[in-house]
Amino acid sequence: MPLLVSRGRIIRRSMTCLCLTHSLTQTHNPFPSSLHNNRNSLFQFFSAILRPSIRPFSAKFKGSSSALMANFNADSVTYLTQREAAEIDETLMGPLGFSVDQLMELAGLSVAASISEVYKPTEHGRILTICGPGNNGGDGLVAARHLHHFGYKPFVCYPKRTPKPLYSGLVTQLEALSIPFLSVEELPSDLSNDFDILVDAMFGFSFHGSPRPPFDYLIQRLVSLHDNDQIDKKRPFIVSVDIPSGWHVEEGDVDGTGIKPDMLVSLTAPKLGAKKFGGPHHFLGGRFVPPAIAEKYKLVLPPYPGTSMCVRIGKPPQIDISALRENYISPEFLEEQVEADPINQFRKWFDDAMAAGLKEPNAMALSTVGKDGKPSSRMVLLKGLDKDGFVWYTNYESRKARELSENPRASLLFYWDGLNRSVRVEGPVQKVSDEESEEYFHSRPRGSQIGAIVSKQSTVVPGRHVLYQEYKELEQKYADGSMIPRPNWGGYRLTPQLFEFWQGQKSRLHDRLQYTPHEINGQRLWKIERLAP
């Protein structure tokens, strides 16, 4: 086991989870022997360490979290040496009273929170966490538990289990959640087919030397994912905990042949090697740095927004828009599988969007054209669907209402990103009956009814305060529960004359099935045709 000299003392190190959970499983005595014999000296020592007059590292930032981040200079972030990281851990678990399991819990939660900030469980739900034998691996075990509760489907590869009670307890917690453990031999030959995210929690900041089996093999598996990139194949994203396994803590990926993570979650403060990180997402986790440590190490770290356990370090990378590309992986959408009636097919897809938990699956882009020939689009919400068409509601004096009075035709576009699907509908539009509009208006929450009166949609407003003031006045006027009169506001119904169902596919060979009406023996039927992608 490698040794570390810290504050004139020799401390045995293990593979750790980084600054948050250094491998000090026993608390070392950080005090000079004289302090043990002098209560006044001991009191003075603690007073110096924990003095409340020391300003927290983020004390100079005032205002909202977004304002804090806007005012923060990302280039000023402090990066720690290996020795500084070890010293901070020793202090945290010495005079500052943290335990290793407490820090590990905070670290794992920070990793899980960082992942959820970028990769949503509906799109990237299958996660393999590869855990090493030290505290870095412990962070990975904790993260897997939190990811399960966040709605992901985690798997764990933990080939060299640590027999200490802390780690055994973490394993028991995961087993109680029925989270699968996979041996190295059970891992699929192609990780891309079975996982969306790979969490690298093998080695922390105090690991030295070359990785030994099976971790050398596992690291190479992660490295090879970049070597084997294919245009028509999605690879899993790699998330490294504090330091990509195999990197030099201070010099980074020295020879350029190491893991190239898409996300790095630094803990407590980033290590010097993290300066070589070139991926798109660098987060900081471990929201607990006390003023004494911030002052001693002159830490400059970004303020955490709100109640979040993580914060992005620096700005998101500049993206070449022309290079943005998604290779859709979807089931085939075939003519012989679809409903003969497009309304029924729409309902099936809409039910799928609901079951997938997509946000506002009834959101649709409504496009209209006025007499000037200029098209305009806006997002509205579908509020009714029957054999006669699609219904939405709006102010009858809005721009879309004016354009529909001049040209009573429109198109609707639904897009369900999580399913790689969209539906386009075109046809004539007419107002629904006053009775239908009245019934729907009074079914809405009273606040929404008052809001419809306040909003003279599409007109110029001097400021938000004007809307707020009128809203408060009307709220008081109808505080007795009396009926709120419907303003010049109501519904429209689009009667479909064309449907197009789009399903994203690999290599841009998308499925597009178009429905158009035609009559056979006086009966209105729908003709289904495949369009080129």
Short mmCIF file of C-alpha atoms in Angstrom, two decimals:
data_model
loop_
_atom_site.label_atom_id
_atom_site.label_comp_id
_atom_site.label_asym_id
_atom_site.label_seq_id
_atom_site.Cartn_x
_atom_site.Cartn_y
_atom_site.Cartn_z
CA MET A 1 0.00 0.00 0.00
CA PRO A 2 1.50 3.40 -0.93
CA LEU A 3 2.38 5.87 1.79
CA LEU A 4 1.64 9.57 2.03
CA VAL A 5 3.56 12.05 4.18
CA SER A 6 1.14 14.65 5.55
CA ARG A 7 1.91 17.31 8.18
CA GLY A 8 5.08 15.49 9.17
CA ARG A 9 3.21 12.24 9.77
CA ILE A 10 3.02 9.06 7.72
CA ILE A 11 -0.48 8.00 6.74
CA ARG A 12 -1.30 4.76 4.93
CA ARG A 13 -3.49 5.32 1.89
CA SER A 14 -5.85 3.18 -0.10
CA MET A 15 -7.63 3.70 -3.38
CA THR A 16 -10.02 6.45 -2.35
CA CYS A 17 -13.03 8.22 -3.57
CA LEU A 18 -11.24 11.49 -3.69
CA CYS A 19 -11.16 14.48 -1.55
CA LEU A 20 -14.57 13.78 -0.07
CA THR A 21 -13.80 10.33 1.26
CA HIS A 22 -10.10 9.78 1.74
CA SER A 23 -9.29 6.31 2.93
CA LEU A 24 -8.75 7.27 6.56
CA THR A 25 -11.09 4.77 8.12
CA GLN A 26 -9.67 5.59 11.54
CA THR A 27 -9.50 9.15 12.77
CA HIS A 28 -5.89 10.26 13.22
CA ASN A 29 -4.96 12.67 15.95
CA PRO A 30 -4.16 15.99 14.22
CA PHE A 31 -3.12 17.85 17.35
CA PRO A 32 0.37 18.46 18.74
CA SER A 33 0.92 16.53 21.96
CA SER A 34 1.03 19.75 23.96
CA LEU A 35 -2.62 20.40 23.18
CA HIS A 36 -3.62 17.24 25.03
CA ASN A 37 -2.08 18.61 28.20
CA ASN A 38 -3.46 22.12 28.01
CA ARG A 39 -7.18 22.77 27.90
CA ASN A 40 -6.67 26.45 27.11
CA SER A 41 -4.43 25.59 24.20
CA LEU A 42 -7.01 23.12 22.93
CA PHE A 43 -9.72 25.75 23.16
CA GLN A 44 -7.53 28.23 21.33
CA PHE A 45 -6.81 25.70 18.59
CA PHE A 46 -10.50 25.03 17.94
CA SER A 47 -11.26 28.74 18.08
CA ALA A 48 -8.66 29.37 15.42
CA ILE A 49 -9.91 26.55 13.19
CA LEU A 50 -13.64 27.21 13.53
CA ARG A 51 -13.62 30.98 14.05
CA PRO A 52 -16.99 32.29 12.73
CA SER A 53 -15.42 35.53 11.56
CA ILE A 54 -13.78 33.71 8.66
CA ARG A 55 -15.83 34.40 5.54
CA PRO A 56 -17.19 31.42 3.59
CA PHE A 57 -15.71 31.11 0.14
CA SER A 58 -18.98 32.17 -1.45
CA ALA A 59 -19.83 34.97 0.99
CA LYS A 60 -18.96 37.68 -1.49
CA PHE A 61 -21.74 36.58 -3.85
CA LYS A 62 -25.12 38.14 -3.17
CA GLY A 63 -28.52 37.53 -4.76
CA SER A 64 -30.15 34.66 -6.61
CA SER A 65 -28.33 31.49 -7.65
CA SER A 66 -28.46 32.47 -11.32
CA ALA A 67 -27.02 35.88 -10.48
CA LEU A 68 -24.31 34.24 -8.40
CA MET A 69 -23.22 32.05 -11.28
CA ALA A 70 -23.38 34.96 -13.71
CA ASN A 71 -21.00 36.95 -11.50
CA PHE A 72 -18.62 34.06 -10.83
CA ASN A 73 -15.35 33.95 -12.76
CA ALA A 74 -14.98 30.33 -13.85
CA ASP A 75 -11.28 30.80 -14.56
CA SER A 76 -10.60 31.49 -10.88
CA VAL A 77 -11.63 28.04 -9.60
CA THR A 78 -9.09 26.45 -7.25
CA TYR A 79 -7.53 23.10 -8.22
CA LEU A 80 -5.99 20.96 -5.48
CA THR A 81 -2.71 19.06 -5.42
CA GLN A 82 -2.77 15.46 -4.24
CA ARG A 83 -1.25 16.48 -0.90
CA GLU A 84 -3.79 19.25 -0.36
CA ALA A 85 -6.66 16.87 -1.13
CA ALA A 86 -5.35 14.37 1.44
CA GLU A 87 -4.83 17.07 4.07
CA ILE A 88 -8.36 18.38 3.62
CA ASP A 89 -9.77 14.87 4.09
CA GLU A 90 -7.70 14.40 7.22
CA THR A 91 -8.96 17.69 8.67
CA LEU A 92 -12.57 16.91 7.80
CA MET A 93 -12.39 13.58 9.60
CA GLY A 94 -10.33 14.98 12.45
CA PRO A 95 -11.18 18.26 14.20
CA LEU A 96 -14.17 18.98 11.96
CA GLY A 97 -16.03 15.84 12.99
CA PHE A 98 -17.04 14.21 9.69
CA SER A 99 -17.08 10.43 9.42
CA VAL A 100 -16.03 8.53 6.31
CA ASP A 101 -19.52 7.13 5.74
CA GLN A 102 -21.04 10.61 6.08
CA LEU A 103 -18.68 12.02 3.46
CA MET A 104 -19.23 9.01 1.22
CA GLU A 105 -22.99 9.55 1.35
CA LEU A 106 -22.57 13.20 0.35
CA ALA A 107 -20.18 12.24 -2.44
CA GLY A 108 -22.46 9.57 -3.90
CA LEU A 109 -25.48 11.86 -3.73
CA SER A 110 -23.49 14.58 -5.52
CA VAL A 111 -22.55 12.17 -8.31
CA ALA A 112 -26.15 11.03 -8.76
CA ALA A 113 -27.41 14.63 -8.75
CA SER A 114 -24.83 15.62 -11.39
CA ILE A 115 -25.88 12.76 -13.65
CA SER A 116 -29.55 13.72 -13.31
CA GLU A 117 -28.74 17.30 -14.32
CA VAL A 118 -27.62 16.18 -17.79
CA TYR A 119 -28.89 12.67 -18.50
CA LYS A 120 -32.60 12.11 -17.91
CA PRO A 121 -33.80 8.65 -16.83
CA THR A 122 -36.38 8.53 -19.63
CA GLU A 123 -33.57 8.77 -22.19
CA HIS A 124 -30.49 7.34 -20.44
CA GLY A 125 -31.92 5.07 -17.78
CA ARG A 126 -29.60 2.04 -17.90
CA ILE A 127 -26.49 2.77 -15.81
CA LEU A 128 -23.55 0.50 -15.04
CA THR A 129 -21.48 1.64 -12.07
CA ILE A 130 -17.99 0.09 -11.95
CA CYS A 131 -16.70 0.25 -8.38
CA GLY A 132 -13.16 -0.12 -7.10
CA PRO A 133 -12.18 -1.55 -3.67
CA GLY A 134 -11.61 1.82 -1.98
CA ASN A 135 -13.74 4.79 -1.05
CA ASN A 136 -14.07 5.85 -4.66
CA GLY A 137 -15.91 2.57 -5.18
CA GLY A 138 -17.98 3.34 -2.08
CA ASP A 139 -19.05 6.61 -3.70
CA GLY A 140 -20.15 4.60 -6.72
CA LEU A 141 -22.24 2.25 -4.56
CA VAL A 142 -23.96 5.19 -2.88
CA ALA A 143 -24.54 6.87 -6.24
CA ALA A 144 -26.17 3.68 -7.59
CA ARG A 145 -28.64 3.71 -4.69
CA HIS A 146 -29.61 7.33 -5.28
CA LEU A 147 -29.86 6.79 -9.03
CA HIS A 148 -32.33 3.98 -8.38
CA HIS A 149 -34.49 6.33 -6.34
CA PHE A 150 -34.17 8.99 -9.07
CA GLY A 151 -35.82 6.63 -11.55
CA TYR A 152 -32.80 5.10 -13.29
CA LYS A 153 -32.10 1.36 -13.66
CA PRO A 154 -28.61 0.89 -12.18
CA PHE A 155 -26.36 -2.16 -12.42
CA VAL A 156 -23.17 -2.57 -10.38
CA CYS A 157 -19.86 -4.25 -11.19
CA TYR A 158 -17.89 -4.60 -7.91
CA PRO A 159 -15.17 -7.18 -8.56
CA LYS A 160 -12.93 -6.62 -5.50
CA ARG A 161 -15.28 -6.21 -2.58
CA THR A 162 -14.00 -4.63 0.62
CA PRO A 163 -14.98 -6.71 3.67
CA LYS A 164 -15.33 -3.73 6.03
CA PRO A 165 -18.83 -3.23 7.54
CA LEU A 166 -19.32 0.13 5.80
CA TYR A 167 -18.98 -1.41 2.34
CA SER A 168 -20.91 -4.55 3.24
CA GLY A 169 -23.75 -2.33 4.37
CA LEU A 170 -23.76 -0.44 1.08
CA VAL A 171 -23.96 -3.73 -0.82
CA THR A 172 -26.83 -4.91 1.39
CA GLN A 173 -28.71 -1.66 0.70
CA LEU A 174 -28.40 -2.19 -3.06
CA GLU A 175 -29.40 -5.84 -2.83
CA ALA A 176 -32.50 -4.80 -0.88
CA LEU A 177 -33.47 -2.66 -3.89
CA SER A 178 -32.91 -5.63 -6.24
CA ILE A 179 -30.12 -3.76 -8.03
CA PRO A 180 -28.23 -6.38 -10.08
CA PHE A 181 -24.54 -7.03 -9.41
CA LEU A 182 -22.57 -8.21 -12.45
CA SER A 183 -19.20 -9.91 -12.33
CA VAL A 184 -16.54 -8.94 -14.86
CA GLU A 185 -17.27 -12.17 -16.73
CA GLU A 186 -21.00 -11.37 -16.88
CA LEU A 187 -20.50 -7.99 -18.54
CA PRO A 188 -21.78 -7.97 -22.13
CA SER A 189 -19.18 -8.05 -24.87
CA ASP A 190 -20.59 -4.81 -26.25
CA LEU A 191 -21.40 -2.35 -23.45
CA SER A 192 -23.14 -0.05 -25.95
CA ASN A 193 -26.04 -2.45 -26.38
CA ASP A 194 -26.96 -2.75 -22.71
CA PHE A 195 -26.07 0.54 -21.04
CA ASP A 196 -26.66 4.25 -21.61
CA ILE A 197 -24.20 5.50 -18.96
CA LEU A 198 -21.05 3.98 -17.45
CA VAL A 199 -19.95 5.37 -14.07
CA ASP A 200 -16.19 5.09 -13.48
CA ALA A 201 -15.83 4.80 -9.70
CA MET A 202 -12.72 2.62 -9.65
CA PHE A 203 -9.76 4.69 -8.40
CA GLY A 204 -9.59 7.95 -6.49
CA PHE A 205 -7.02 10.68 -6.00
CA SER A 206 -4.65 8.67 -3.81
CA PHE A 207 -4.17 5.71 -6.13
CA HIS A 208 -0.60 5.14 -7.36
CA GLY A 209 0.99 2.88 -9.91
CA SER A 210 -0.54 0.88 -12.72
CA PRO A 211 -4.02 -0.64 -12.31
CA ARG A 212 -3.98 -4.37 -11.68
CA PRO A 213 -6.47 -6.99 -12.93
CA PRO A 214 -9.33 -6.82 -13.42
CA PHE A 215 -9.32 -3.02 -13.35
CA ASP A 216 -6.73 -2.68 -16.11
CA TYR A 217 -9.12 -4.65 -18.33
CA LEU A 218 -12.15 -2.61 -17.25
CA ILE A 219 -10.37 0.68 -17.88
CA GLN A 220 -9.42 -0.54 -21.34
CA ARG A 221 -13.05 -1.42 -22.00
CA LEU A 222 -13.98 2.22 -21.34
CA VAL A 223 -11.11 3.53 -23.43
CA SER A 224 -12.10 1.35 -26.38
CA LEU A 225 -15.58 2.88 -26.54
CA HIS A 226 -14.04 6.00 -28.10
CA ASP A 227 -11.80 3.98 -30.37
CA ASN A 228 -14.76 2.11 -31.81
CA ASP A 229 -17.17 4.98 -32.39
CA GLN A 230 -19.45 4.33 -35.34
CA ILE A 231 -21.77 6.76 -37.04
CA ASP A 232 -24.81 4.51 -36.80
CA LYS A 233 -24.19 3.33 -33.25
CA LYS A 234 -24.75 5.10 -29.97
CA ARG A 235 -22.11 4.55 -27.30
CA PRO A 236 -22.78 4.95 -23.58
CA PHE A 237 -21.72 8.17 -21.89
CA ILE A 238 -18.87 7.86 -19.37
CA VAL A 239 -19.06 9.62 -15.99
CA SER A 240 -15.88 9.63 -13.87
CA VAL A 241 -15.93 10.26 -10.14
CA ASP A 242 -13.38 12.92 -9.13
CA ILE A 243 -10.48 11.62 -11.26
CA PRO A 244 -10.81 9.40 -14.35
CA SER A 245 -9.37 6.04 -13.30
CA GLY A 246 -5.81 5.62 -14.51
CA TRP A 247 -5.16 9.38 -14.83
CA HIS A 248 -2.33 11.03 -12.91
CA VAL A 249 -3.95 13.08 -10.14
CA GLU A 250 -1.98 16.22 -10.96
CA GLU A 251 -0.87 15.73 -14.57
CA GLY A 252 -4.04 14.20 -15.98
CA ASP A 253 -4.07 11.84 -18.97
CA VAL A 254 -0.32 12.01 -19.50
CA ASP A 255 0.02 10.01 -22.72
CA GLY A 256 -3.48 10.66 -24.09
CA THR A 257 -4.48 6.99 -24.03
CA GLY A 258 -6.68 7.03 -20.92
CA ILE A 259 -10.41 7.20 -20.33
CA LYS A 260 -12.10 10.17 -22.00
CA PRO A 261 -15.18 10.78 -19.87
CA ASP A 262 -18.13 12.83 -21.05
CA MET A 263 -18.71 14.02 -17.48
CA LEU A 264 -16.34 14.53 -14.57
CA VAL A 265 -17.77 15.01 -11.07
CA SER A 266 -15.06 16.60 -8.92
CA LEU A 267 -15.57 16.31 -5.18
CA THR A 268 -14.88 19.04 -2.60
CA ALA A 269 -12.64 20.85 -5.12
CA PRO A 270 -11.25 19.76 -8.51
CA LYS A 271 -7.81 18.17 -8.57
CA LEU A 272 -5.02 19.52 -10.76
CA GLY A 273 -5.40 16.69 -13.24
CA ALA A 274 -8.97 17.85 -13.94
CA LYS A 275 -7.53 20.80 -15.86
CA LYS A 276 -6.85 18.30 -18.65
CA PHE A 277 -10.50 17.23 -18.75
CA GLY A 278 -11.89 18.04 -22.19
CA GLY A 279 -15.41 16.64 -21.93
CA PRO A 280 -18.57 18.74 -22.11
CA HIS A 281 -19.74 18.40 -18.48
CA HIS A 282 -17.62 19.17 -15.43
CA PHE A 283 -19.52 19.32 -12.14
CA LEU A 284 -18.47 19.97 -8.55
CA GLY A 285 -20.08 18.03 -5.70
CA GLY A 286 -19.73 17.85 -1.94
CA ARG A 287 -21.50 20.84 -0.53
CA PHE A 288 -19.98 21.04 2.93
CA VAL A 289 -16.63 22.88 2.79
CA PRO A 290 -16.42 24.84 6.08
CA PRO A 291 -14.94 28.35 6.30
CA ALA A 292 -11.76 27.16 8.03
CA ILE A 293 -10.78 24.96 5.11
CA ALA A 294 -11.83 27.51 2.50
CA GLU A 295 -9.68 30.13 4.19
CA LYS A 296 -6.64 27.93 4.78
CA TYR A 297 -6.45 26.64 1.20
CA LYS A 298 -7.68 29.89 -0.38
CA LEU A 299 -10.45 27.96 -2.10
CA VAL A 300 -12.33 29.75 -4.83
CA LEU A 301 -15.30 27.59 -5.80
CA PRO A 302 -18.58 28.35 -7.56
CA PRO A 303 -21.63 28.90 -5.33
CA TYR A 304 -24.14 26.05 -5.29
CA PRO A 305 -27.52 27.02 -6.75
CA GLY A 306 -30.51 26.73 -4.44
CA THR A 307 -30.61 23.38 -2.67
CA SER A 308 -28.59 21.53 -5.33
CA MET A 309 -25.82 19.13 -4.32
CA CYS A 310 -23.86 19.89 -7.49
CA VAL A 311 -22.81 22.87 -9.56
CA ARG A 312 -21.36 23.09 -13.05
CA ILE A 313 -17.73 24.22 -13.21
CA GLY A 314 -17.15 26.67 -16.01
CA LYS A 315 -19.43 27.24 -18.94
CA PRO A 316 -20.85 24.53 -21.19
CA PRO A 317 -18.57 24.03 -24.19
CA GLN A 318 -19.10 25.93 -27.41
CA ILE A 319 -20.94 23.61 -29.73
CA ASP A 320 -20.59 23.43 -33.49
CA ILE A 321 -24.27 23.50 -34.40
CA SER A 322 -23.61 21.80 -37.72
CA ALA A 323 -22.10 18.86 -35.83
CA LEU A 324 -25.14 18.27 -33.62
CA ARG A 325 -26.49 14.92 -34.67
CA GLU A 326 -28.76 12.31 -33.14
CA ASN A 327 -28.82 8.80 -34.51
CA TYR A 328 -32.30 7.58 -33.62
CA ILE A 329 -32.79 4.03 -32.42
CA SER A 330 -36.47 3.08 -32.73
CA PRO A 331 -38.70 0.15 -33.61
CA GLU A 332 -39.73 0.01 -37.27
CA PHE A 333 -43.01 1.73 -38.12
CA LEU A 334 -44.60 -0.39 -40.85
CA GLU A 335 -47.75 0.00 -42.91
CA GLU A 336 -49.15 -3.39 -41.93
CA GLN A 337 -48.87 -2.50 -38.24
CA VAL A 338 -50.73 0.83 -38.19
CA GLU A 339 -54.39 1.61 -37.55
CA ALA A 340 -56.60 2.19 -40.60
CA ASP A 341 -58.05 5.31 -38.93
CA PRO A 342 -55.39 7.98 -38.20
CA ILE A 343 -57.33 9.25 -35.17
CA ASN A 344 -56.95 5.79 -33.61
CA GLN A 345 -53.26 5.73 -34.55
CA PHE A 346 -52.80 9.15 -32.95
CA ARG A 347 -54.48 7.94 -29.77
CA LYS A 348 -52.11 4.96 -29.60
CA TRP A 349 -49.07 7.17 -29.91
CA PHE A 350 -50.48 9.72 -27.48
CA ASP A 351 -51.06 6.95 -24.93
CA ASP A 352 -47.43 5.85 -25.43
CA ALA A 353 -46.26 9.40 -24.73
CA MET A 354 -48.35 9.50 -21.56
CA ALA A 355 -47.04 6.11 -20.41
CA ALA A 356 -43.45 7.26 -21.04
CA GLY A 357 -43.95 10.13 -18.60
CA LEU A 358 -43.13 12.81 -21.17
CA LYS A 359 -43.79 16.36 -20.03
CA GLU A 360 -46.93 17.89 -21.57
CA PRO A 361 -47.47 15.34 -24.34
CA ASN A 362 -50.47 17.45 -25.40
CA ALA A 363 -48.22 20.40 -26.34
CA MET A 364 -48.43 21.19 -30.06
CA ALA A 365 -47.10 23.81 -32.44
CA LEU A 366 -49.98 25.63 -34.14
CA SER A 367 -49.10 27.31 -37.45
CA THR A 368 -51.37 29.84 -39.16
CA VAL A 369 -51.14 32.22 -42.13
CA GLY A 370 -52.98 35.55 -42.38
CA LYS A 371 -54.03 37.48 -45.46
CA ASP A 372 -50.52 38.92 -45.73
CA GLY A 373 -49.19 35.43 -46.47
CA LYS A 374 -46.79 35.48 -43.52
CA PRO A 375 -46.79 32.25 -41.48
CA SER A 376 -46.56 32.24 -37.69
CA SER A 377 -46.26 29.43 -35.15
CA ARG A 378 -46.72 29.12 -31.42
CA MET A 379 -47.12 26.38 -28.82
CA VAL A 380 -50.62 25.64 -27.55
CA LEU A 381 -52.15 22.73 -25.63
CA LEU A 382 -54.50 20.14 -27.07
CA LYS A 383 -57.64 20.15 -24.92
CA GLY A 384 -59.95 17.88 -26.85
CA LEU A 385 -59.86 15.08 -29.42
CA ASP A 386 -62.78 13.28 -31.03
CA LYS A 387 -63.82 11.96 -34.44
CA ASP A 388 -64.34 15.55 -35.60
CA GLY A 389 -60.83 16.75 -34.82
CA PHE A 390 -58.40 18.51 -32.48
CA VAL A 391 -59.54 21.25 -30.07
CA TRP A 392 -57.60 24.04 -28.34
CA TYR A 393 -58.61 27.31 -26.62
CA THR A 394 -57.36 30.87 -26.89
CA ASN A 395 -58.32 34.54 -26.83
CA TYR A 396 -60.48 35.40 -29.83
CA GLU A 397 -58.62 38.69 -30.27
CA SER A 398 -55.13 37.15 -30.42
CA ARG A 399 -52.94 37.10 -33.53
CA LYS A 400 -53.70 33.45 -34.23
CA ALA A 401 -57.43 34.16 -33.94
CA ARG A 402 -57.12 37.07 -36.37
CA GLU A 403 -55.16 34.96 -38.86
CA LEU A 404 -57.67 32.11 -38.59
CA SER A 405 -60.49 34.53 -39.37
CA GLU A 406 -58.61 35.61 -42.51
CA ASN A 407 -57.49 32.11 -43.51
CA PRO A 408 -59.35 29.35 -41.62
CA ARG A 409 -56.74 26.64 -42.20
CA ALA A 410 -53.89 25.55 -39.93
CA SER A 411 -51.38 22.83 -39.18
CA LEU A 412 -50.53 21.16 -35.87
CA LEU A 413 -47.24 19.52 -34.95
CA PHE A 414 -46.71 17.21 -31.98
CA TYR A 415 -43.14 16.19 -31.08
CA TRP A 416 -42.41 13.48 -28.51
CA ASP A 417 -38.65 13.56 -28.10
CA GLY A 418 -38.37 10.64 -25.71
CA LEU A 419 -39.98 8.34 -28.27
CA ASN A 420 -38.36 9.78 -31.42
CA ARG A 421 -41.84 10.53 -32.79
CA SER A 422 -43.77 13.41 -34.27
CA VAL A 423 -47.23 13.83 -35.79
CA ARG A 424 -48.27 16.51 -38.26
CA VAL A 425 -51.95 17.32 -38.86
CA GLU A 426 -53.42 19.75 -41.43
CA GLY A 427 -56.94 20.90 -42.11
CA PRO A 428 -59.63 23.60 -41.92
CA VAL A 429 -60.43 25.28 -38.60
CA GLN A 430 -63.63 26.62 -37.10
CA LYS A 431 -64.74 27.83 -33.69
CA VAL A 432 -66.37 25.37 -31.34
CA SER A 433 -69.86 26.21 -30.06
CA ASP A 434 -70.34 28.82 -27.35
CA GLU A 435 -71.77 26.10 -25.11
CA GLU A 436 -68.61 24.02 -25.50
CA SER A 437 -66.40 27.04 -24.77
CA GLU A 438 -68.48 27.97 -21.72
CA GLU A 439 -68.32 24.47 -20.32
CA TYR A 440 -64.56 24.23 -20.73
CA PHE A 441 -63.89 27.77 -19.44
CA HIS A 442 -65.70 27.11 -16.17
CA SER A 443 -63.98 23.75 -15.73
CA ARG A 444 -60.63 25.55 -15.47
CA PRO A 445 -59.10 26.62 -12.10
CA ARG A 446 -60.44 30.02 -11.06
CA GLY A 447 -56.96 31.49 -11.30
CA SER A 448 -56.78 30.46 -14.96
CA GLN A 449 -60.21 31.96 -15.61
CA ILE A 450 -59.09 35.29 -14.14
CA GLY A 451 -55.83 35.06 -16.10
CA ALA A 452 -57.80 34.72 -19.35
CA ILE A 453 -59.62 37.97 -18.58
CA VAL A 454 -56.42 39.83 -17.66
CA SER A 455 -54.54 38.71 -20.78
CA LYS A 456 -55.54 40.73 -23.84
CA GLN A 457 -53.44 38.28 -25.78
CA SER A 458 -50.85 39.63 -28.25
CA THR A 459 -51.38 43.28 -27.19
CA VAL A 460 -48.52 45.42 -25.82
CA VAL A 461 -48.29 45.56 -22.00
CA PRO A 462 -46.33 48.33 -20.18
CA GLY A 463 -44.96 45.82 -17.65
CA ARG A 464 -45.73 42.72 -15.65
CA HIS A 465 -46.90 44.83 -12.74
CA VAL A 466 -49.92 45.92 -14.81
CA LEU A 467 -51.01 42.30 -15.30
CA TYR A 468 -50.40 41.49 -11.64
CA GLN A 469 -52.37 44.49 -10.41
CA GLU A 470 -55.39 43.70 -12.58
CA TYR A 471 -55.24 40.07 -11.55
CA LYS A 472 -55.29 41.01 -7.84
CA GLU A 473 -58.26 43.32 -8.38
CA LEU A 474 -60.27 40.63 -10.17
CA GLU A 475 -59.25 38.04 -7.57
CA GLN A 476 -60.74 40.25 -4.87
CA LYS A 477 -63.84 40.99 -6.98
CA TYR A 478 -64.67 37.30 -7.32
CA ALA A 479 -63.42 36.24 -3.88
CA ASP A 480 -67.01 35.42 -2.89
CA GLY A 481 -67.01 32.45 -5.27
CA SER A 482 -69.41 33.99 -7.78
CA MET A 483 -69.23 32.86 -11.40
CA ILE A 484 -66.46 34.46 -13.44
CA PRO A 485 -67.76 35.58 -16.86
CA ARG A 486 -66.05 34.17 -19.92
CA PRO A 487 -64.25 36.92 -21.88
CA ASN A 488 -63.92 36.97 -25.68
CA TRP A 489 -62.23 33.61 -25.40
CA GLY A 490 -63.02 30.12 -26.62
CA GLY A 491 -62.14 27.06 -28.61
CA TYR A 492 -61.17 26.08 -32.14
CA ARG A 493 -61.42 22.71 -33.81
CA LEU A 494 -59.17 21.57 -36.65
CA THR A 495 -60.78 18.94 -38.85
CA PRO A 496 -57.94 16.79 -40.20
CA GLN A 497 -57.45 16.38 -43.95
CA LEU A 498 -53.87 15.11 -43.70
CA PHE A 499 -51.84 13.21 -41.11
CA GLU A 500 -48.17 12.39 -41.14
CA PHE A 501 -46.67 10.05 -38.55
CA TRP A 502 -42.87 10.26 -38.24
CA GLN A 503 -40.63 7.76 -36.46
CA GLY A 504 -36.89 8.54 -36.22
CA GLN A 505 -34.58 5.78 -37.47
CA LYS A 506 -30.87 5.07 -37.86
CA SER A 507 -28.81 6.80 -40.55
CA ARG A 508 -31.65 9.24 -41.28
CA LEU A 509 -33.78 6.51 -42.88
CA HIS A 510 -36.83 7.69 -40.92
CA ASP A 511 -40.30 6.18 -41.20
CA ARG A 512 -42.93 8.60 -42.57
CA LEU A 513 -46.47 7.38 -43.11
CA GLN A 514 -48.98 9.82 -44.57
CA TYR A 515 -52.78 9.50 -44.32
CA THR A 516 -55.01 11.31 -46.84
CA PRO A 517 -58.78 10.92 -47.19
CA HIS A 518 -60.51 9.48 -50.24
CA GLU A 519 -63.96 8.11 -51.00
CA ILE A 520 -64.86 4.60 -52.07
CA ASN A 521 -68.54 3.92 -52.80
CA GLY A 522 -69.50 7.05 -50.93
CA GLN A 523 -67.55 6.01 -47.84
CA ARG A 524 -64.71 8.19 -46.52
CA LEU A 525 -61.56 6.13 -46.03
CA TRP A 526 -57.91 6.94 -45.45
CA LYS A 527 -55.14 6.16 -47.90
CA ILE A 528 -51.76 5.30 -46.29
CA GLU A 529 -48.55 6.06 -48.18
CA ARG A 530 -44.89 5.93 -47.21
CA LEU A 531 -42.90 9.11 -47.83
CA ALA A 532 -39.17 9.28 -48.40
CA PRO A 533 -37.38 10.41 -45.20
#
